[in-house]
Coordinates of N, CA and C and ligand atoms in Angstrom, one line a residue:
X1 N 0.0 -1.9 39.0 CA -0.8 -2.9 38.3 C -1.2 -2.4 37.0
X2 N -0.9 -3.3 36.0 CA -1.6 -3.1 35.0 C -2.7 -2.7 34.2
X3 N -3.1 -1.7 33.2 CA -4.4 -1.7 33.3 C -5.2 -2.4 32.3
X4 N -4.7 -3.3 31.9 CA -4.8 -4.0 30.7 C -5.2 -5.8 31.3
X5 N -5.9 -6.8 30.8 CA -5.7 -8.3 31.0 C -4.5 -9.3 30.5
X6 N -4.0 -8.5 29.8 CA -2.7 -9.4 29.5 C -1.8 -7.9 28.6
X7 N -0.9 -8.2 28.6 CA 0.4 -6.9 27.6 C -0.2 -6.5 26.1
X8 N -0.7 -5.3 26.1 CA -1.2 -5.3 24.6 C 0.6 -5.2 23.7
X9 N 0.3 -5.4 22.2 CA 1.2 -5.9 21.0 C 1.6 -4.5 21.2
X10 N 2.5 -4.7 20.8 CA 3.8 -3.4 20.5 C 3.0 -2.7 19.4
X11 N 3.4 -1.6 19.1 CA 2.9 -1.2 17.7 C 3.6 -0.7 16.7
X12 N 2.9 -1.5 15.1 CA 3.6 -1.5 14.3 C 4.5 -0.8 13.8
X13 N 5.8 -0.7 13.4 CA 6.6 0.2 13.4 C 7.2 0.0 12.3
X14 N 7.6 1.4 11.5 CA 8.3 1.4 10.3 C 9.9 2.4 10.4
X15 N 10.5 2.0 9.5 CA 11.6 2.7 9.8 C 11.6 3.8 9.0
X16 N 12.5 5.2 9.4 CA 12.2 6.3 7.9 C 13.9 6.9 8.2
X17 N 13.7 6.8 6.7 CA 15.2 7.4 6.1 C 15.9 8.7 6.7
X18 N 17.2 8.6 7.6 CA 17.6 9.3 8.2 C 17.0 9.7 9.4
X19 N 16.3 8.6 10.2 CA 16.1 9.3 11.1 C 16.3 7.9 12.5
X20 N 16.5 8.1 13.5 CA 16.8 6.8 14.6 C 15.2 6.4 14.6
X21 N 14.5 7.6 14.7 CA 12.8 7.3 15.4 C 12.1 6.8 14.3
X22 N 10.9 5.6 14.6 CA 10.2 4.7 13.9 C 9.2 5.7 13.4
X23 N 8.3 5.1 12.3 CA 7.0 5.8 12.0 C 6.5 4.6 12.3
X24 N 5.1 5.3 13.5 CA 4.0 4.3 14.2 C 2.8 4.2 13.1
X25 N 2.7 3.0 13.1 CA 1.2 2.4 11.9 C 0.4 3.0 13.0
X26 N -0.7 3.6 12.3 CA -2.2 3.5 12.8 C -3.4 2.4 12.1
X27 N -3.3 2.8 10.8 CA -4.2 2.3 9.9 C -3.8 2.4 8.5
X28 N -4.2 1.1 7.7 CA -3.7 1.2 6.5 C -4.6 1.3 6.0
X29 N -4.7 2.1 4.8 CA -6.0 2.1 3.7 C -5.2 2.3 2.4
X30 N -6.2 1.5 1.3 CA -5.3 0.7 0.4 C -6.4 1.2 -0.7
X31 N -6.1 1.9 -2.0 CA -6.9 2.1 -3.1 C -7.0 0.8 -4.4
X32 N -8.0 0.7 -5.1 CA -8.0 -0.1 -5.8 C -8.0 0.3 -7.2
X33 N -8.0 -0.2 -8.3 CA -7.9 0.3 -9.4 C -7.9 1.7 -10.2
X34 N -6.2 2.1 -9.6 CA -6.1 3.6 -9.9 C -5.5 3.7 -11.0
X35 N -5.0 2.7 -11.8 CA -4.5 3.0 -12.6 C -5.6 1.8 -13.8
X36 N -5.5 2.8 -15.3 CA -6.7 2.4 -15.7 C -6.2 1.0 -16.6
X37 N -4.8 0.3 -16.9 CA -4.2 -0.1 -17.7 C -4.6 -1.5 -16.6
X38 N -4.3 -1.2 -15.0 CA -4.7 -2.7 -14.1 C -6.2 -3.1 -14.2
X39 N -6.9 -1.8 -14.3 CA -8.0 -2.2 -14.2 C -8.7 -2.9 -15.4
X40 N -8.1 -2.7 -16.4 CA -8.7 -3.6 -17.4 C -8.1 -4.5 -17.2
X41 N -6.8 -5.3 -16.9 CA -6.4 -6.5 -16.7 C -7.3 -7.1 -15.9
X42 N -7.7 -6.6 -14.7 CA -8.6 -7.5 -13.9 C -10.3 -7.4 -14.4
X43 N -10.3 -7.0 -15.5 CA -11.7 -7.1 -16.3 C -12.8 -6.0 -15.2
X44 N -12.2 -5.0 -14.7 CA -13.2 -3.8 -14.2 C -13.5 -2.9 -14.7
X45 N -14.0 -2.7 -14.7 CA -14.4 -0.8 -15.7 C -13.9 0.3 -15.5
X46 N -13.0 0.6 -16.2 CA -12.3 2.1 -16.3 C -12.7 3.4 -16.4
X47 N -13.3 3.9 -15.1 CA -13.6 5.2 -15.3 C -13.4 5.7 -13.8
X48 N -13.6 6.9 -13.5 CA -13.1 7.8 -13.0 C -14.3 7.3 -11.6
X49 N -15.6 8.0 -11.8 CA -16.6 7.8 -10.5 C -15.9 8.2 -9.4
X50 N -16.2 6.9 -7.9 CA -15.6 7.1 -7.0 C -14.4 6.0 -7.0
X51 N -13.4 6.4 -6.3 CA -12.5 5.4 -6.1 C -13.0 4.6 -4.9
X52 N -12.1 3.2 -5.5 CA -12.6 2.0 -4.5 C -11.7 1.6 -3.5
X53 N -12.2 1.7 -2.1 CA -10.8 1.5 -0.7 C -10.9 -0.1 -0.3
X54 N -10.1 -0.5 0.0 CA -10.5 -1.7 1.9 C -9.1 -1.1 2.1
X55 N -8.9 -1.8 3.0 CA -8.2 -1.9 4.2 C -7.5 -3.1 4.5
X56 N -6.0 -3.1 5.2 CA -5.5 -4.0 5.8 C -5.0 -3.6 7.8
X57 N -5.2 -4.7 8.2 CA -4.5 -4.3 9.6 C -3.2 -3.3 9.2
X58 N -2.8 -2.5 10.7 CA -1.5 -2.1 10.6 C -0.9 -3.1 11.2
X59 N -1.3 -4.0 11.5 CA 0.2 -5.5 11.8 C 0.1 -6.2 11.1
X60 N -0.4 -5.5 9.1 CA 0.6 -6.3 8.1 C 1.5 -5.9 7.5
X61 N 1.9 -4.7 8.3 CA 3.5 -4.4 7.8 C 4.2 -5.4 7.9
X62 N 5.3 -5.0 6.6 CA 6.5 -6.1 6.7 C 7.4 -5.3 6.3
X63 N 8.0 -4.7 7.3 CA 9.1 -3.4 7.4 C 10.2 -3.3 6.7
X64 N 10.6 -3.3 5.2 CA 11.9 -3.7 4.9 C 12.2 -4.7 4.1
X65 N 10.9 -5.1 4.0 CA 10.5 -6.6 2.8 C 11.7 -7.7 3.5
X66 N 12.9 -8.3 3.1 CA 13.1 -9.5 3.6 C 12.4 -10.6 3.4
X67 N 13.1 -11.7 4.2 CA 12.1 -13.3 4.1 C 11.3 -13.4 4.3
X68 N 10.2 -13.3 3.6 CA 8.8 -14.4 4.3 C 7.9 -15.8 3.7
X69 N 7.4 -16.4 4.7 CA 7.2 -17.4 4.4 C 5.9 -17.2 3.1
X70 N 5.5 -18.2 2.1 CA 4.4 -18.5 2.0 C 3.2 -18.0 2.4
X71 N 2.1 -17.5 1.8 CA 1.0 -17.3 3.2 C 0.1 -18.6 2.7
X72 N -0.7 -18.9 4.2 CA -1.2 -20.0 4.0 C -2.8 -19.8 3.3
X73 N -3.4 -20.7 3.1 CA -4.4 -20.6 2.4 C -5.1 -20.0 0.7
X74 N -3.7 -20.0 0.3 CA -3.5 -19.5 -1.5 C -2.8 -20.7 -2.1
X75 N -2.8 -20.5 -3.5 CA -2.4 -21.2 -4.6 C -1.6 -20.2 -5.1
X76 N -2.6 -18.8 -4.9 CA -2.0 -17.5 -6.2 C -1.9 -16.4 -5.2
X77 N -0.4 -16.2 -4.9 CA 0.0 -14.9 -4.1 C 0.1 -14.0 -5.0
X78 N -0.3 -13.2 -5.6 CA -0.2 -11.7 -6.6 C 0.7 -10.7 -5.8
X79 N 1.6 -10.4 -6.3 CA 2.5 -8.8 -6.4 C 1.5 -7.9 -7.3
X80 N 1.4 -7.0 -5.7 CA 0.7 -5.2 -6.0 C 2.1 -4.5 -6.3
X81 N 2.6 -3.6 -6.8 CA 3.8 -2.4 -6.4 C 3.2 -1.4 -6.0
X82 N 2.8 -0.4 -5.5 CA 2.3 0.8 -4.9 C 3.3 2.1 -4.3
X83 N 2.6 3.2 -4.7 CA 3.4 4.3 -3.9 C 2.7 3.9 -2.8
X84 N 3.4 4.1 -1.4 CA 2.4 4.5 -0.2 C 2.9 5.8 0.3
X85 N 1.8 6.7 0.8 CA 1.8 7.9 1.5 C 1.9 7.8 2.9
X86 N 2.5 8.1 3.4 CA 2.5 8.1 4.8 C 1.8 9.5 5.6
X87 N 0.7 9.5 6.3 CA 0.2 10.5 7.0 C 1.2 11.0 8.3
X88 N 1.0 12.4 8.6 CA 2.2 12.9 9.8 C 1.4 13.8 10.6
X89 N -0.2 14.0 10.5 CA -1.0 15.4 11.0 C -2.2 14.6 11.3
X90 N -2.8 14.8 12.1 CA -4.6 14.1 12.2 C -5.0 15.6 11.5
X91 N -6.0 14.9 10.9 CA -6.9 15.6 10.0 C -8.0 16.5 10.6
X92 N -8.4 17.3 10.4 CA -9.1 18.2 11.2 C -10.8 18.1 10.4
X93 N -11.4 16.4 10.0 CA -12.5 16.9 9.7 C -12.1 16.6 8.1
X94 N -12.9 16.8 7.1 CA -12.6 17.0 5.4 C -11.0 17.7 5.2
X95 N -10.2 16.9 4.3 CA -9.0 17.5 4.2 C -9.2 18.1 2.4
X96 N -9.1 19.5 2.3 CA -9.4 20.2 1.0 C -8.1 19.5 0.1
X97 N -8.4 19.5 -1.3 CA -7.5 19.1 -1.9 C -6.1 19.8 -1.8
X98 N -6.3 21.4 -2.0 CA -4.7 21.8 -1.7 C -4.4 21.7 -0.4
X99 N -5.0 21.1 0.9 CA -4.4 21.3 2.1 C -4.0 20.0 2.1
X100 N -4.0 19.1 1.2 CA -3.2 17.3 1.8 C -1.9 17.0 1.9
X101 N -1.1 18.2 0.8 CA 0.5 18.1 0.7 C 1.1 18.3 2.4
X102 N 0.0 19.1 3.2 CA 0.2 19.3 4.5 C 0.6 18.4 5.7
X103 N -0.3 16.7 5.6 CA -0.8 16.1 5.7 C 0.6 14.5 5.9
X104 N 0.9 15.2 4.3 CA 2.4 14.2 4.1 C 3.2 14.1 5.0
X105 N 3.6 12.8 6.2 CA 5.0 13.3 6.5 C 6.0 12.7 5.5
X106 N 5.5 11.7 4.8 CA 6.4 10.8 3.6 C 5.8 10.4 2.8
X107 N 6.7 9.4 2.0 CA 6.7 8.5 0.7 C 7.6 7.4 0.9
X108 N 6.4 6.0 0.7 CA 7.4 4.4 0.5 C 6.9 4.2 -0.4
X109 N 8.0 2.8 -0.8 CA 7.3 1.6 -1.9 C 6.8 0.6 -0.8
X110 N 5.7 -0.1 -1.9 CA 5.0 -0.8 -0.7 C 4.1 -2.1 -1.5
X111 N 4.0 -3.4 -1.3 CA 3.5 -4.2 -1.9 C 1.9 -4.4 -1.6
X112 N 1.3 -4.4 -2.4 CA -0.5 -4.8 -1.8 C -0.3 -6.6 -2.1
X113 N 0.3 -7.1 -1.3 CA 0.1 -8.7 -1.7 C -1.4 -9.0 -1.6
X114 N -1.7 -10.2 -2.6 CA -2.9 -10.1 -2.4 C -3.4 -12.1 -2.2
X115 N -4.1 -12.4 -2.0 CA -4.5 -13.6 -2.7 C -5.5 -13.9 -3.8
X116 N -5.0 -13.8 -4.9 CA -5.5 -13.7 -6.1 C -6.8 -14.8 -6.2
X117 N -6.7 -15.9 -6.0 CA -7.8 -17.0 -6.3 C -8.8 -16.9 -5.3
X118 N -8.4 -16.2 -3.9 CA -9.7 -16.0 -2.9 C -10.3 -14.6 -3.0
X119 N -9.3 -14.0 -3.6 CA -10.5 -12.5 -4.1 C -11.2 -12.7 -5.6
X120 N -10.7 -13.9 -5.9 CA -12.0 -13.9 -7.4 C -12.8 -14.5 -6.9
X121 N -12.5 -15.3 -6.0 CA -13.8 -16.3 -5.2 C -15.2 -14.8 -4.6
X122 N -14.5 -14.1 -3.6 CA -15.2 -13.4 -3.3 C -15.6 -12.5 -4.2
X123 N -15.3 -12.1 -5.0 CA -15.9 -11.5 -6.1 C -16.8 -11.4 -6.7
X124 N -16.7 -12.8 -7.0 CA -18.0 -13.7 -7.7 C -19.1 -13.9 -7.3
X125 N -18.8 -14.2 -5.8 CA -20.3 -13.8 -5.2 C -20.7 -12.9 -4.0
X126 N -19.6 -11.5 -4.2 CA -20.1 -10.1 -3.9 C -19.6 -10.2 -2.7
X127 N -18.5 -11.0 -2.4 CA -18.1 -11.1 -0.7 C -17.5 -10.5 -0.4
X128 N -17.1 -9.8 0.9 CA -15.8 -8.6 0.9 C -14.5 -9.4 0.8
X129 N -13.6 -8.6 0.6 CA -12.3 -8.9 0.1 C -11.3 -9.1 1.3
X130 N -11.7 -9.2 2.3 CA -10.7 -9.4 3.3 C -9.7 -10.8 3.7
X131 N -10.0 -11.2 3.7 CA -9.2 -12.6 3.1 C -8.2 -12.6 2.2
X132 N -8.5 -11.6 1.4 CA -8.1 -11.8 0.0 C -7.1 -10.5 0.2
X133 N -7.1 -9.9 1.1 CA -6.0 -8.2 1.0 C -5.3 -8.2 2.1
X134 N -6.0 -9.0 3.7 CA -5.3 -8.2 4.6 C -4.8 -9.4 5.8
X135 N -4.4 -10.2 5.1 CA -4.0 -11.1 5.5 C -2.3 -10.7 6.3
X136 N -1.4 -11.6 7.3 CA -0.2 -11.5 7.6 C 0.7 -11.0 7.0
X137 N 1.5 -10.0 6.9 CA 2.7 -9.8 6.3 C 2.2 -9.3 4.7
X138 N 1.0 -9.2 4.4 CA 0.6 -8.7 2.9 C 0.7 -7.1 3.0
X139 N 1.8 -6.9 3.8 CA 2.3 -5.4 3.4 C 3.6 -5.4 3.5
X140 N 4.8 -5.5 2.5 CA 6.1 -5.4 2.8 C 6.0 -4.0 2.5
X141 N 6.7 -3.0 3.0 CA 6.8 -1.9 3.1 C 8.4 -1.6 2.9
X142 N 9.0 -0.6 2.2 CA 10.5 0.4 2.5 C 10.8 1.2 3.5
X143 N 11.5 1.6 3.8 CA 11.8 2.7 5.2 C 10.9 4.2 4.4
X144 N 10.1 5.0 5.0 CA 9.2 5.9 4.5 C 10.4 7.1 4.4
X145 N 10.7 7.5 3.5 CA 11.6 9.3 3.0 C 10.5 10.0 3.7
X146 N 11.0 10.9 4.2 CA 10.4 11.7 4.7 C 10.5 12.9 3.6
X147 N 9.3 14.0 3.5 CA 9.2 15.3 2.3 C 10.4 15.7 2.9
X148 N 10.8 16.2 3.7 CA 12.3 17.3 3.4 C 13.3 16.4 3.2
X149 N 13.5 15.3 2.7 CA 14.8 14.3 2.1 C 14.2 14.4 0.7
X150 N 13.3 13.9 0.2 CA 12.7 13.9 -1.1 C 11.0 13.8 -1.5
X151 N 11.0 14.6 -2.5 CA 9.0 14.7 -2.6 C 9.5 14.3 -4.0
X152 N 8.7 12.7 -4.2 CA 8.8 12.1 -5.4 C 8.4 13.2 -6.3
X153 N 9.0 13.0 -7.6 CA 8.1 13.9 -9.0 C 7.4 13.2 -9.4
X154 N 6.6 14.5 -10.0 CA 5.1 13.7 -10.3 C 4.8 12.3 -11.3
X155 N 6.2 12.4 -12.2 CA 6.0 11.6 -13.4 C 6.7 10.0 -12.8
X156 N 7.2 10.2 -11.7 CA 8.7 9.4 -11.1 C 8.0 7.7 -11.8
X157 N 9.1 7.3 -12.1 CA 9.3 5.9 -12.2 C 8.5 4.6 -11.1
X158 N 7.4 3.9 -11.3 CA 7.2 2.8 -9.9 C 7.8 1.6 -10.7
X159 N 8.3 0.7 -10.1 CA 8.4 -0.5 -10.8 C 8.6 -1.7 -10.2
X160 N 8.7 -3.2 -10.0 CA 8.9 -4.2 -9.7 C 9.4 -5.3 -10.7
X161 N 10.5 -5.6 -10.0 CA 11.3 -7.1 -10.8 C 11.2 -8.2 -9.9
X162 N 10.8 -9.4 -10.8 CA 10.6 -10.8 -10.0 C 11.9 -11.2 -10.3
X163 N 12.6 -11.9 -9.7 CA 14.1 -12.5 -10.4 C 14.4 -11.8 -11.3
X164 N 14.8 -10.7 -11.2 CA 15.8 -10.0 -11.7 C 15.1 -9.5 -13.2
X165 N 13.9 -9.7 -13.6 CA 13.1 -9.3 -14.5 C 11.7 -8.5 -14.7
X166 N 11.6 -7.2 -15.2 CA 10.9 -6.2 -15.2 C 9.3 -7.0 -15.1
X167 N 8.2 -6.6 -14.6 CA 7.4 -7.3 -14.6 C 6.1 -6.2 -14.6
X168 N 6.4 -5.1 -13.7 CA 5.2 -4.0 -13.8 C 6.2 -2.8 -13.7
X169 N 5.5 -1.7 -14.4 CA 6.3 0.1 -14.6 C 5.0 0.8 -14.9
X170 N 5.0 1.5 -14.3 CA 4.7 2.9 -14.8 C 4.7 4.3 -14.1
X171 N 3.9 5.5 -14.3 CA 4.6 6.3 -14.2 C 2.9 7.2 -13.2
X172 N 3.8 7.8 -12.2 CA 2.7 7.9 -11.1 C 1.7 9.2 -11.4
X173 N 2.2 10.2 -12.8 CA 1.4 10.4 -13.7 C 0.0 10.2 -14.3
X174 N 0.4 8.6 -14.4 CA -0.9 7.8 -15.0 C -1.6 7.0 -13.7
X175 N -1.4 8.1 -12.8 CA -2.5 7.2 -11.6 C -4.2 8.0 -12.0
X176 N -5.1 7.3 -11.5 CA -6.2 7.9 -12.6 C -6.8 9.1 -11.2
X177 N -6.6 8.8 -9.7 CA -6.7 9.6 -8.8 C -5.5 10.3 -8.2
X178 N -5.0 11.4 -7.9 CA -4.3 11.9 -7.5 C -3.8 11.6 -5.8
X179 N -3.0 12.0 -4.8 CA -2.8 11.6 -3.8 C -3.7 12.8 -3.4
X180 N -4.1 14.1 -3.6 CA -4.2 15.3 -3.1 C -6.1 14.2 -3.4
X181 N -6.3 14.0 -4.5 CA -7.9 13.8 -4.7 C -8.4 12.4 -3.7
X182 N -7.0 11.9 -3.3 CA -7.6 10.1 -2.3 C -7.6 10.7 -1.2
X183 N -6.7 11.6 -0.8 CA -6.2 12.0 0.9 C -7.7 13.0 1.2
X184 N -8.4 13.6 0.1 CA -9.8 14.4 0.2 C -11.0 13.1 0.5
X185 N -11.0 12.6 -0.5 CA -12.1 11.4 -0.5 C -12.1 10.4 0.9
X186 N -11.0 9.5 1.0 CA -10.7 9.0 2.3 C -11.2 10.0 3.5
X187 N -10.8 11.3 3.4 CA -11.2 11.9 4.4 C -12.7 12.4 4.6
X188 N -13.4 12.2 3.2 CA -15.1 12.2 3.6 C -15.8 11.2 4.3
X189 N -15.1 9.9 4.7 CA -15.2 8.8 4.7 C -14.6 8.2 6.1
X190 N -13.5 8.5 6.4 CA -12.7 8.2 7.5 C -12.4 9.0 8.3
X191 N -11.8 9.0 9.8 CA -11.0 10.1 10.1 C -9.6 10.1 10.6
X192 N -8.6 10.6 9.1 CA -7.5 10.4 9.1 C -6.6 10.6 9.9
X193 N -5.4 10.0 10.5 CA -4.5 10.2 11.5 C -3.0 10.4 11.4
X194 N -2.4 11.1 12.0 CA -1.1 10.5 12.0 C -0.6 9.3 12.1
X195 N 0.2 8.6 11.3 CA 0.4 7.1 11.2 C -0.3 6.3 10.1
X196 N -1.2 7.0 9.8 CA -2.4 6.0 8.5 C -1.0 6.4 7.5
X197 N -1.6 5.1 6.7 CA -0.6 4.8 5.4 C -1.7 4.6 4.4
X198 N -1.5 5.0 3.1 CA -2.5 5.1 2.3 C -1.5 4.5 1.0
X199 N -1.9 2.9 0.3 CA -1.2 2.2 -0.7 C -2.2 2.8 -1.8
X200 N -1.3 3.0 -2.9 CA -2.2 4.4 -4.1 C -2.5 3.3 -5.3
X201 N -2.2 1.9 -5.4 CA -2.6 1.1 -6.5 C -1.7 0.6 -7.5
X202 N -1.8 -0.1 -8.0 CA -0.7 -1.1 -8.7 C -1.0 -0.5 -10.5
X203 N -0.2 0.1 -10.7 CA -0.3 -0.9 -12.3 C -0.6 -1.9 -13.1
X204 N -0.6 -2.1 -14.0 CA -0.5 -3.3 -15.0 C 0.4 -4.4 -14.6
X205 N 0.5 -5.7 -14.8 CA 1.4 -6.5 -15.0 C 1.5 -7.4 -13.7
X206 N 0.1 -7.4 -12.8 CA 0.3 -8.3 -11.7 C 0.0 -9.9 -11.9
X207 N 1.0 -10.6 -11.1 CA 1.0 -11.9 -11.4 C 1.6 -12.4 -10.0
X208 N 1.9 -13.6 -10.1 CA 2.2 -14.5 -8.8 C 3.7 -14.9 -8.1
X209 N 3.8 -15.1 -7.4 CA 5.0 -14.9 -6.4 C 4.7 -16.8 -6.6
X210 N 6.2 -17.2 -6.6 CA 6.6 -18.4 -6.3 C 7.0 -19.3 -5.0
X211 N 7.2 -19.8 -4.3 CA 8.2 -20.2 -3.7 C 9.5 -19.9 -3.9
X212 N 10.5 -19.6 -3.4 CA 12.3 -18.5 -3.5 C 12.3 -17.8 -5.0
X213 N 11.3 -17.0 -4.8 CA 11.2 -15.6 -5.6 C 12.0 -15.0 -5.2
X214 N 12.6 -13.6 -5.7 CA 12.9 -12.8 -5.3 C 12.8 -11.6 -5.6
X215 N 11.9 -10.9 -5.1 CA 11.5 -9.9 -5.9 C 12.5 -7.9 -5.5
X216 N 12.2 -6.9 -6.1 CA 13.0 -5.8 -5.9 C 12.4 -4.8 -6.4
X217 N 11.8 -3.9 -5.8 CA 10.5 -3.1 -6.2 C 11.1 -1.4 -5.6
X218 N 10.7 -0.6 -6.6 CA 11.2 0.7 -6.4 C 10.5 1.9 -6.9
X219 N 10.4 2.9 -6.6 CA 10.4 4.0 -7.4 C 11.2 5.0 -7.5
X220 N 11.4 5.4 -8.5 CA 13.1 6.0 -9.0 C 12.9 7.8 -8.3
X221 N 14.1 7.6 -7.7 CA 14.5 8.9 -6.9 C 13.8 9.2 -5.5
X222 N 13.2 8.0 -5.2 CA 13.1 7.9 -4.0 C 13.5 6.7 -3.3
X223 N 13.1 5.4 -3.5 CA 12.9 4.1 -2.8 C 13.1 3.0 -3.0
X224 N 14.0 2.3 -3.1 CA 13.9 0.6 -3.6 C 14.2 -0.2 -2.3
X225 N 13.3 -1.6 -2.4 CA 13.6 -2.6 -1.4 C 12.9 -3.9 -1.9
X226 N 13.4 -4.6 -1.1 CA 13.5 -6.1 -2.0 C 13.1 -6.9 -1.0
X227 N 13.1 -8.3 -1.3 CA 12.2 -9.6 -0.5 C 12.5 -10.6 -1.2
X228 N 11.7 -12.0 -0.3 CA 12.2 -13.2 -1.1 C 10.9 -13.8 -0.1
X229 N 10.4 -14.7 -0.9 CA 8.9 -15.9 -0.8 C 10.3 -17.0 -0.3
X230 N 10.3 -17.4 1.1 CA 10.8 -18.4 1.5 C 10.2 -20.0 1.1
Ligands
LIG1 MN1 -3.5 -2.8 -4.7

């Protein structure tokens, strides 16, 4: 007999480069304006302080990007591009800044889809953002590299094309928090796991997804993968 009232959901699974076995989602946590060039686009204040988190379910992966529909309840779907980190060690407590490279089992590209017109709604009047970040499928995700195939360089290339046209780049350099300084802070705050996935923040140049978009998002020497808004 079961010990459960009905079959709990499978769990979220990602695929990783060279290997048959899945990487299991635990939890996603998602940084916000790390880079200082987005942050002035979205009219927020550029400075260092503390970095700003939410969160999406781990059953908004969307493994591989591919078709997806529409999401319902927007006008304005916004393209994030993001490094994501993939966790491979539960945390033992505060993770020191040099002990987080430990921590890494990988690196994806990964979209923060967002709904643009329901997070200015809530914004406006101080509401949380969840509607607005962690909705179905607002995580297309790449198969995760694992560090002994490749450890992105520090300067490496992120970028996203909508139909075949450059739209956001830059260089993971100009992130204004480090992965070693989020994987510390998250960890004053959370308690990290194997499986958490951590989206590091978009650049400049976010804008809206169409109906038969097609978009192709990468960062150089490690990851490219692509999608299309059915
Ligand atoms: Mn984002």
């Amino acid at each position: 007999m079961s010990r459960f009232v009905f079959p709990p959901k499978a769990v979220p699974a990602i695929p990783v480069q060279g290997r048959i076995e899945l990487f299991p989602v635990h939890r996603i946590y998602c940084v916000g304006r790390n880079f200082a060039d987005h942050a002035r686009e979205m009219g927020a204040p550029v400075e260092r302080g503390s970095p700003v988190f939410f969160t999406k379910p781990a059953d908004a992966v969307l493994p591989s990007g591919g078709s997806q529909p529409y999401p319902s309840a927007t006008s304005e779907l916004h393209y994030e591009v993001e490094l994501v980190v993939a966790l491979g060690r539960d945390a033992a407590g505060v993770i020191a800044r040099e002990d987080a490279p430990r921590h890494v089992f990988g690196h994806a590209v990964g979209l923060d889809l967002t709904r643009r017109d329901l997070q200015a709604a809530a914004k406006a009047k101080g509401l949380p953002w969840d509607v607005a970040k962690a909705f179905d499928r607002s995580a297309p995700i790449s198969a995760i590299v694992p560090v002994e195939e490749a450890w992105p360089a520090a300067d490496a290339l992120l970028w996203l094309e909508v139909n075949g046209e450059r739209r956001q780049q830059a260089r993971l350099s100009d992130m204004i928090f480090s992965v070693a300084d989020i994987l510390h802070e998250l960890s004053l705050r959370f308690e990290l796991r194997a499986g958490d996935l951590v989206f590091m923040g978009t650049p400049a140049g976010v804008g809206a997804l169409q109906h038969g978009d097609r978009w192709l998002a990468g960062l150089d020497g490690l990851a490219a993968f692509s999608g299309r808004i059915a």
